[in-house]
Coordinates of C-alpha atoms in Angstrom, one line a residue:
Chain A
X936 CA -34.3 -14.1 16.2
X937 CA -31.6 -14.0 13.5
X938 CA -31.6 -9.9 12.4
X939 CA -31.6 -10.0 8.8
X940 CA -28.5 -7.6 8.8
X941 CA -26.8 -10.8 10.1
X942 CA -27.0 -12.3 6.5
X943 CA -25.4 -9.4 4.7
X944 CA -22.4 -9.9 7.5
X945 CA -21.6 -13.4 7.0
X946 CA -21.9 -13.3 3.7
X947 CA -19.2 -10.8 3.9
X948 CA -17.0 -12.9 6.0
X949 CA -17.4 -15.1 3.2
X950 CA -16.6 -12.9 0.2
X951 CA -13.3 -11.4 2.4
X952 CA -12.7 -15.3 3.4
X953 CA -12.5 -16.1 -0.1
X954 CA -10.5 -12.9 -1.4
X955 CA -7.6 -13.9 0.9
X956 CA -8.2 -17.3 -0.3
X957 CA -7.0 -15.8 -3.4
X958 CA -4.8 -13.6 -2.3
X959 CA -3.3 -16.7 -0.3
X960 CA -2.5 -18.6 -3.4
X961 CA -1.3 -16.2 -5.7
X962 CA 1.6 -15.3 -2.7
X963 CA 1.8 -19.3 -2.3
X964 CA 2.0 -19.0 -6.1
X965 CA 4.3 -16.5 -7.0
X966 CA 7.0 -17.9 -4.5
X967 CA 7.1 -21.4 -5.8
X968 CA 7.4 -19.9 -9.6
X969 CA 10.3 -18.5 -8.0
X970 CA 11.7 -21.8 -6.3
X971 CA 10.9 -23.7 -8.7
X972 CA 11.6 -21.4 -12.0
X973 CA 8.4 -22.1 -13.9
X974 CA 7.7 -19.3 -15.9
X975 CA 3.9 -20.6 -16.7
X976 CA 3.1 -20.5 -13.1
X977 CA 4.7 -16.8 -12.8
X978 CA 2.4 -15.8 -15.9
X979 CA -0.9 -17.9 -14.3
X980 CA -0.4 -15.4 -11.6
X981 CA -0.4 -12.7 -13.2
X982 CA -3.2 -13.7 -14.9
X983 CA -5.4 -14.5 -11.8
X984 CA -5.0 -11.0 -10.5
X985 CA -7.9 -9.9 -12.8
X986 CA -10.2 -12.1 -10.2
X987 CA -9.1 -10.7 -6.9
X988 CA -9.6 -6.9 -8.5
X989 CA -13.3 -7.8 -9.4
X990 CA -13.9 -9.6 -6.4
X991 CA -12.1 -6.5 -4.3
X992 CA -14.6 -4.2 -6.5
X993 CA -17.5 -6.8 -5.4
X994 CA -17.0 -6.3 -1.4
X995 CA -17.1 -2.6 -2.1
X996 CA -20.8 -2.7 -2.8
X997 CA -21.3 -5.2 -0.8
X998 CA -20.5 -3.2 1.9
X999 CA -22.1 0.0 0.9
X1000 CA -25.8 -1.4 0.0
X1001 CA -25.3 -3.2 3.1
X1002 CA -24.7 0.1 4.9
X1003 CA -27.7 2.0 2.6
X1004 CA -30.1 -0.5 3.3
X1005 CA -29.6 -1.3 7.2
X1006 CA -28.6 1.9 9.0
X1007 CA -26.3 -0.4 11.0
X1008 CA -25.4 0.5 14.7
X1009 CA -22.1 1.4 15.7
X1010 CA -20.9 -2.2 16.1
X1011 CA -21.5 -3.9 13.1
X1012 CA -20.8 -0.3 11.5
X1013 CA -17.9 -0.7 12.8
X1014 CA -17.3 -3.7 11.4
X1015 CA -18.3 -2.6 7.8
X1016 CA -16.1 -0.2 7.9
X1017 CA -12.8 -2.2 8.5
X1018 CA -14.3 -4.6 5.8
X1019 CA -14.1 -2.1 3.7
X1020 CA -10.2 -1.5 4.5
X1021 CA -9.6 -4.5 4.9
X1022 CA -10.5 -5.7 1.2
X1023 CA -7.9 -2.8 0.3
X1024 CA -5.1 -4.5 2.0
X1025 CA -6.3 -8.2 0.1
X1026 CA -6.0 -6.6 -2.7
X1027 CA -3.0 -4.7 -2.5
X1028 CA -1.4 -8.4 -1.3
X1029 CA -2.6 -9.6 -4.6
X1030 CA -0.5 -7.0 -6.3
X1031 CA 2.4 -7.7 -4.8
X1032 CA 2.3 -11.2 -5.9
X1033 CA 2.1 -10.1 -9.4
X1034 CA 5.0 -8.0 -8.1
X1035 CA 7.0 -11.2 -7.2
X1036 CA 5.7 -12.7 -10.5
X1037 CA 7.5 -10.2 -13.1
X1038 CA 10.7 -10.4 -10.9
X1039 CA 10.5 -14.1 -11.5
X1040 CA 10.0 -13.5 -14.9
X1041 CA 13.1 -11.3 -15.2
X1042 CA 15.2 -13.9 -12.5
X1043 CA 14.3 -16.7 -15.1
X1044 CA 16.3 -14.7 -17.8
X1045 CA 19.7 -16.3 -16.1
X1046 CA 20.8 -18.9 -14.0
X1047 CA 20.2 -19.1 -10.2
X1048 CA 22.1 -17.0 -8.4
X1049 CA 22.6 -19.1 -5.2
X1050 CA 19.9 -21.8 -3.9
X1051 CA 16.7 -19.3 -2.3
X1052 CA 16.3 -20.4 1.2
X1053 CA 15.8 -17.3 3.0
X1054 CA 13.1 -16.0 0.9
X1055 CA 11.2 -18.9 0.8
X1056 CA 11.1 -19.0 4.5
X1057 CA 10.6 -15.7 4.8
X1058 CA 7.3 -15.9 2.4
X1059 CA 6.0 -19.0 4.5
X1060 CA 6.0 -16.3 7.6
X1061 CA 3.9 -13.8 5.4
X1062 CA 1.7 -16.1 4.2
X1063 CA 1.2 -17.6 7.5
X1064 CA 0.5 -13.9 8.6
X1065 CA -2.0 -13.2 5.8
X1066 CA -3.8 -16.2 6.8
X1067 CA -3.7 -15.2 10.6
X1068 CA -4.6 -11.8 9.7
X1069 CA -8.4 -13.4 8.4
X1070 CA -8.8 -16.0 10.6
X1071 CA -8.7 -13.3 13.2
X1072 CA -10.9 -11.4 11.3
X1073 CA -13.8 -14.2 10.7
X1074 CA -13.5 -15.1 14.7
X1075 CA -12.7 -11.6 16.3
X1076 CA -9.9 -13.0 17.6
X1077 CA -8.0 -10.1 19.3
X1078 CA -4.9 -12.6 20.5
X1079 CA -4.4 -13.8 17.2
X1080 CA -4.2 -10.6 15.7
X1081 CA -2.0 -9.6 18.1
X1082 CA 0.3 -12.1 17.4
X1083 CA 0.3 -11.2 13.9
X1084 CA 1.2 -7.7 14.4
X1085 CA 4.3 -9.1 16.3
X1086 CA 5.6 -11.4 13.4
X1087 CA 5.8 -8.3 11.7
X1088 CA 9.2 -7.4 13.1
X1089 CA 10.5 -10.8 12.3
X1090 CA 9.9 -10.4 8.7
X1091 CA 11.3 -6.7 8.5
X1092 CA 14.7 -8.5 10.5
X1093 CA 14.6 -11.0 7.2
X1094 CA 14.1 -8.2 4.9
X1095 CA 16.7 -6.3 6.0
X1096 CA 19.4 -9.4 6.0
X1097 CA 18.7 -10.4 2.8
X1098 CA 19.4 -6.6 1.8
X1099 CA 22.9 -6.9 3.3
X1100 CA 23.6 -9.6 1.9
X1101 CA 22.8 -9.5 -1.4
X1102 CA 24.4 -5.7 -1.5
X1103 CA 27.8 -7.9 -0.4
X1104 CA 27.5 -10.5 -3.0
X1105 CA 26.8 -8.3 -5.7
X1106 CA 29.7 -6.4 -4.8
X1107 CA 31.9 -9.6 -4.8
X1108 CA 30.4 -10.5 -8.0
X1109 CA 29.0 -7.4 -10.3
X1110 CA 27.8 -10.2 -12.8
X1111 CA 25.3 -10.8 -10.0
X1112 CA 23.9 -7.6 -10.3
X1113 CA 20.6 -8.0 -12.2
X1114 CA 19.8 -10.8 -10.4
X1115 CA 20.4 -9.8 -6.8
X1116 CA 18.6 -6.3 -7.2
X1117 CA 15.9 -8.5 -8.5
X1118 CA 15.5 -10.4 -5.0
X1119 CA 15.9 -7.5 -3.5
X1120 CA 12.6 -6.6 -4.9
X1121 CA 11.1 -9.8 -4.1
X1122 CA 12.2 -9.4 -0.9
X1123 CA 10.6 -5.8 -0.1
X1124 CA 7.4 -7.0 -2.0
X1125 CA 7.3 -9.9 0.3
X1126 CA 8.0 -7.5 3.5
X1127 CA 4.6 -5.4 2.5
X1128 CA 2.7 -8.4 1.8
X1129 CA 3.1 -9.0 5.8
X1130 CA 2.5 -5.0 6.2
X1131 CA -0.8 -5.6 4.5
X1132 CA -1.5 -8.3 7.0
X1133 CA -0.6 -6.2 9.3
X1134 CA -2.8 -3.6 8.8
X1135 CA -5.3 -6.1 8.7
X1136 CA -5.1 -7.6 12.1
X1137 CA -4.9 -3.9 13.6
X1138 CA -8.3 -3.4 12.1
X1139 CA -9.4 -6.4 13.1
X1140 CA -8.0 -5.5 17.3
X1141 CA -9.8 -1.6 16.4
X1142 CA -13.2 -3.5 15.5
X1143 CA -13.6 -5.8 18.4
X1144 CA -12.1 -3.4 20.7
X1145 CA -13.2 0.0 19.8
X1146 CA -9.6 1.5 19.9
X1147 CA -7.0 1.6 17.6
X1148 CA -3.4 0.3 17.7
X1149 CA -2.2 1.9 14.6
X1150 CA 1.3 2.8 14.5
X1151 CA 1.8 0.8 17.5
X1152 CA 0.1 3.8 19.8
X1153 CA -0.6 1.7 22.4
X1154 CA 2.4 -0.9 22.3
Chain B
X84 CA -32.0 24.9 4.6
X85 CA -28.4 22.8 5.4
X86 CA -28.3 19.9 6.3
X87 CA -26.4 18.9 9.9
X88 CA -24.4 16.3 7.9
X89 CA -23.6 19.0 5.5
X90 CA -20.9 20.4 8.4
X91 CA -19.4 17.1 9.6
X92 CA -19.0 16.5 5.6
X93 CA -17.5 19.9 5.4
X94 CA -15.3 19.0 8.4
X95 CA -14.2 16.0 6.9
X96 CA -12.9 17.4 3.6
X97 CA -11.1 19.9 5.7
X98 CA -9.4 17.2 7.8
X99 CA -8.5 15.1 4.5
X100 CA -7.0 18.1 3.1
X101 CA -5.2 19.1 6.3
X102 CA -4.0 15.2 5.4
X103 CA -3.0 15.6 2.6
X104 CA -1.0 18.7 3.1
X105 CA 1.3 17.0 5.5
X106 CA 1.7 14.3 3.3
X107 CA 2.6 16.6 0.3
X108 CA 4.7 18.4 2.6
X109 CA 6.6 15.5 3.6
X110 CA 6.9 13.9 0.4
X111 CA 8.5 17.2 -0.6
X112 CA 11.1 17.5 2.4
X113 CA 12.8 13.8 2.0
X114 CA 12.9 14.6 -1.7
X115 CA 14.5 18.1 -1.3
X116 CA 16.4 16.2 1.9
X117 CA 18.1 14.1 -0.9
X118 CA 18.9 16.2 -3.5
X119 CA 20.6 19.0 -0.9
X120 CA 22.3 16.1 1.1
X121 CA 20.3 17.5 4.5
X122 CA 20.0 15.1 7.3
X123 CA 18.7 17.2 9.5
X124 CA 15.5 17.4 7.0
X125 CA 15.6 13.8 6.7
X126 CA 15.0 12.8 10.4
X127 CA 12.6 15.9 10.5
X128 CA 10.6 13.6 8.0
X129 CA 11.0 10.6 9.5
X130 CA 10.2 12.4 13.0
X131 CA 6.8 14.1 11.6
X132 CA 5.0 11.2 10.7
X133 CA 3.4 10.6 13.9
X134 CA 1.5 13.5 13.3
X135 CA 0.6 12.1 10.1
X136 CA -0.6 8.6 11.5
X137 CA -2.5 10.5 14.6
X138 CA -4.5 12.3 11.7
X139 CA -5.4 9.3 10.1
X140 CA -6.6 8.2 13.3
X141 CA -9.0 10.9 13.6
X142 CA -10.4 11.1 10.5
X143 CA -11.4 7.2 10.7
X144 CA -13.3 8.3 13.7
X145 CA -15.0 11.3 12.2
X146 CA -16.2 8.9 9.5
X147 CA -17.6 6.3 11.9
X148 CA -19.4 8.6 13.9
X149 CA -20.8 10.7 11.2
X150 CA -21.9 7.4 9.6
X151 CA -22.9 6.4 13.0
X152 CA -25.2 9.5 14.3
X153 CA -26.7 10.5 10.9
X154 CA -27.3 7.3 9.1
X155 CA -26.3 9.0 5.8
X156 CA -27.9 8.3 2.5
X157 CA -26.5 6.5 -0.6
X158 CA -24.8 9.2 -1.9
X159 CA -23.2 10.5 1.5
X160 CA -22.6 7.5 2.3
X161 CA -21.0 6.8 -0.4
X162 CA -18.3 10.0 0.0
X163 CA -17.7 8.7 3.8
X164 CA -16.9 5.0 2.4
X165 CA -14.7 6.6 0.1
X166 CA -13.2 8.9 3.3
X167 CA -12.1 5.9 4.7
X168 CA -10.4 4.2 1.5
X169 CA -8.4 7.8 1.3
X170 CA -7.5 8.3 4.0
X171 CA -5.3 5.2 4.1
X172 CA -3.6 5.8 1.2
X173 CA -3.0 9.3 2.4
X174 CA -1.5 7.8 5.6
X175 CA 0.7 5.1 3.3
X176 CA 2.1 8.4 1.2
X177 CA 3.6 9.7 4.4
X178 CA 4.9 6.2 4.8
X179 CA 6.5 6.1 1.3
X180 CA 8.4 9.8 2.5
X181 CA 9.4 8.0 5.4
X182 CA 11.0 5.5 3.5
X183 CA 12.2 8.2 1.5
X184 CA 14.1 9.9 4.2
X185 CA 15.5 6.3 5.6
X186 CA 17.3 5.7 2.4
X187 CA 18.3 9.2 2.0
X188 CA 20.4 8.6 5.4
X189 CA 21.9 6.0 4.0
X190 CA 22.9 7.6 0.8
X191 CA 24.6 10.6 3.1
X192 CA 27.4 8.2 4.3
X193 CA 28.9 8.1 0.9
X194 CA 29.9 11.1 -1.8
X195 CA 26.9 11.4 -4.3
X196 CA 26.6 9.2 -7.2
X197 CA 26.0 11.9 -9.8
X198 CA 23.8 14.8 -9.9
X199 CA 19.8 13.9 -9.4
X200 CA 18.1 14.8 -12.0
X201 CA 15.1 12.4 -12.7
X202 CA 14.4 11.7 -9.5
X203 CA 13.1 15.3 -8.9
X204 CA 11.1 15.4 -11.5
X205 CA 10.0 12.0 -11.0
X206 CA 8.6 13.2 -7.6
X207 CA 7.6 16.5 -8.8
X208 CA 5.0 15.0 -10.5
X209 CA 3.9 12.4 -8.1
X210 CA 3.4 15.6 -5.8
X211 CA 1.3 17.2 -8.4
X212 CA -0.9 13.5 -8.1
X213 CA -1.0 13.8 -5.2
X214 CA -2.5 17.5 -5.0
X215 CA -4.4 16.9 -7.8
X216 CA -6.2 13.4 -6.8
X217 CA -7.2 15.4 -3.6
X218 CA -8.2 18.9 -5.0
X219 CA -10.6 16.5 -7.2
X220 CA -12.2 14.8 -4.2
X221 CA -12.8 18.0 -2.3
X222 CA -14.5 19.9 -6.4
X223 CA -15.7 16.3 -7.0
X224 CA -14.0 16.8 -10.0
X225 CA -13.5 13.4 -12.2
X226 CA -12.2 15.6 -15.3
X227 CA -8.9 15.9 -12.7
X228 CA -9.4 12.7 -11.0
X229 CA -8.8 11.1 -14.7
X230 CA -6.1 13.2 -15.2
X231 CA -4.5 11.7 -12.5
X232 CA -4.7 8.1 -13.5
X233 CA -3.4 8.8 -16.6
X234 CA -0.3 10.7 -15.2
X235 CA 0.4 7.2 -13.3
X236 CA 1.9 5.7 -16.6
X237 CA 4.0 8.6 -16.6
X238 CA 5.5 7.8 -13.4
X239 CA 5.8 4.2 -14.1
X240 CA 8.1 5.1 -17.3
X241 CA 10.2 7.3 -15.4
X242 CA 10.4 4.1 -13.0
X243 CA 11.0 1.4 -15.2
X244 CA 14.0 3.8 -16.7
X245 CA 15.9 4.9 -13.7
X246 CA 16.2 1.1 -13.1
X247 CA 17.9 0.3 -16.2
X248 CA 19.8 3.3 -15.9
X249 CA 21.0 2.1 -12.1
X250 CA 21.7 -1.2 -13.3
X251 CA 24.2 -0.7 -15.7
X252 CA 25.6 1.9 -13.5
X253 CA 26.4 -0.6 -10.9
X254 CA 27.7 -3.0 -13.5
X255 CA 30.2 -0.6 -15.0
X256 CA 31.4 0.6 -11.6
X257 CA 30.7 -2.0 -8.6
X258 CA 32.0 0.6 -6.2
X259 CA 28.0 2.9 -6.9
X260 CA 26.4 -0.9 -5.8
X261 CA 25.0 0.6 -2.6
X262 CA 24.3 3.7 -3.7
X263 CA 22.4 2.3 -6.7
X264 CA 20.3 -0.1 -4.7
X265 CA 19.4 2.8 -2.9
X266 CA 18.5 5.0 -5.8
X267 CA 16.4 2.5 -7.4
X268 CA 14.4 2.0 -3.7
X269 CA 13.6 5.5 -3.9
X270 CA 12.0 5.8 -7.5
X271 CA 10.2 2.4 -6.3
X272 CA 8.9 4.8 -3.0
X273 CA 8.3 7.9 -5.6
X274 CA 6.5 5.6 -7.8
X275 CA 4.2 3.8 -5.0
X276 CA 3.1 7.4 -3.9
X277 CA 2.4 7.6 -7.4
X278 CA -0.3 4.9 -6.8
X279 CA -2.2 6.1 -3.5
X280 CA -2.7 9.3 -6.1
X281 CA -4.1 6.6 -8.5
X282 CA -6.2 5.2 -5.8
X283 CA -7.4 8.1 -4.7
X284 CA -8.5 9.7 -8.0
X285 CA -10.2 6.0 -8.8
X286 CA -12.0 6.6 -5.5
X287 CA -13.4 10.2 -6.5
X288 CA -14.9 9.0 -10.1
X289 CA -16.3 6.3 -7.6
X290 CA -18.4 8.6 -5.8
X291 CA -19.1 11.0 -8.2
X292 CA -20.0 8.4 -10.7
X293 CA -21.1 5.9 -8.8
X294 CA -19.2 3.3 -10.6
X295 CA -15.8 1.8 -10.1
X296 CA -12.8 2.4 -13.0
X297 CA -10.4 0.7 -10.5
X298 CA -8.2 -1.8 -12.2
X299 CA -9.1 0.2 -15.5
X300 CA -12.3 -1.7 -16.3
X301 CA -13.8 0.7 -18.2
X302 CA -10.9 1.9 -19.9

């Protein structure tokens, strides 16, 4: 027999399923305004922000009446809890693609600096990440999230080269400035978008396992 | 008559507070690390967040197991939910000190740019968030918690001004370039710590109140 505490979960699944949904696009979003220099689509993100914050605010009580009403044992408690994190770090991806929309905003100001291919790349990985992050989530899929947590070094090993390199152009070029601290910004927003989903798949690993990997304690 | 909740509650706070000390404490040392040109304090930072991260560890379990063992009601319930939301941007401020510190060491290896003076005070007041967000949580005080949020704009300003600043620093001499970047990562760092103090005072109207402010919906 189906508990009725069963409902309350996979309706939560559902709610964090369609969060990062959101979440998904706007990143997906953000970086093609950038590619693709369309300042409507940078100002459509912005604008769908407001929907992820209510929805975020949503899984919040969500979580708590479903806490206050079942007295959940330790596993499913368990798994409220992380939800409950977890809608933190959705939310928080959201912002950073706002993030990525203003710097588009200001990039569109001049022309392109150089053709983006790194960053573009380097946002595929995220998003790839982010989506990893719930699909391991939604299935309990340890493996999956451990994968996820590795990919986070690949991204920081982007991060850090596009750093270098556009320090080295704007110094061969100062009239480059604006523009390449501007990446530079989309670049570190991109790096904590696959933090978030980081954090996420850790939770995920602490909820089906009963341990924690945080910080890498146990890697 | 107390309640046996009542101590692990009690417990909690102290835990969250012994938290947010270190993170204070931290935040304080990469800033002071900078402005004296220390590099010793700098990796001390860098070095002291594993205590920082361990804490975190333990407090999520605290939470679990109080929620666990005495099947709190709404309004306990309630405060442990929002234990768990604090606690990570607790752990994230430590983080953002870290990051701190990292750039710091790379602003050692060349002469400094020109005397800090915004910075400082930049962070002194995101340390005085950051105390103030948490001595509201443990007084349930949302007179303070609101102070906080409204201090964030503060920050933000001082943010948005040490860019400009930077940026036509770097384009009147390209040789301050690295420097620069590095300037304006840290007021991005001072100004993200900024927000966990914002999250966390959101939190604490939250469970006093009952209702959410986040993402300013009811101002």
């Amino acid at each position: 027999m189906q508990r009725h505490i069963d409902g309350e979960l996979a309706r939560l699944k559902e709610e964090l399923v369609r969060l990062a949904g959101l979440a998904e696009t706007a990143i997906g979003q953000s970086i093609q305004a950038l590619v693709s220099r369309d300042a409507e689509l940078a100002r459509q993100v912005i604008a769908s922000d407001d929907q992820i914050n209510q929805l975020e605010i949503d899984v919040d009580d969500l979580c708590l009446r479903t806490m206050a009403l079942y007295q959940p044992e330790a596993r499913d408690l368990r798994m409220l809890a992380m939800a409950l994190k977890i809608v933190n770090d959705l939310e928080r991806m959201g912002d950073q693609a706002v993030n990525i929309a203003e710097r588009t905003l200001e990039l569109l100001k001049e022309p392109l600096l150089k053709p983006l291919i790194d960053i573009p790349r380097m946002a595929q990985l995220a998003q790839r990440m982010v989506k990893d992050s719930l699909d391991a989530f939604v299935q309990q899929d340890v493996a999956l999230a451990r994968r996820v947590c590795q990919q986070d070094d690949e991204v920081d090993r982007y991060d850090d080269q596009m750093f270098r390199e556009l320090l080295t152009h704007m110094m061969q070029d100062p009239r480059a400035i604006t523009r390449a601290v501007n990446l530079i910004l989309v670049s570190r927003h991109i790096e904590r978008i696959a933090d978030h989903a980081t954090n996420v798949a850790e939770d995920v690993i602490y909820m089906v396992e009963g341990k924690t990997i945080k910080h890498h304690a146990s890697s």
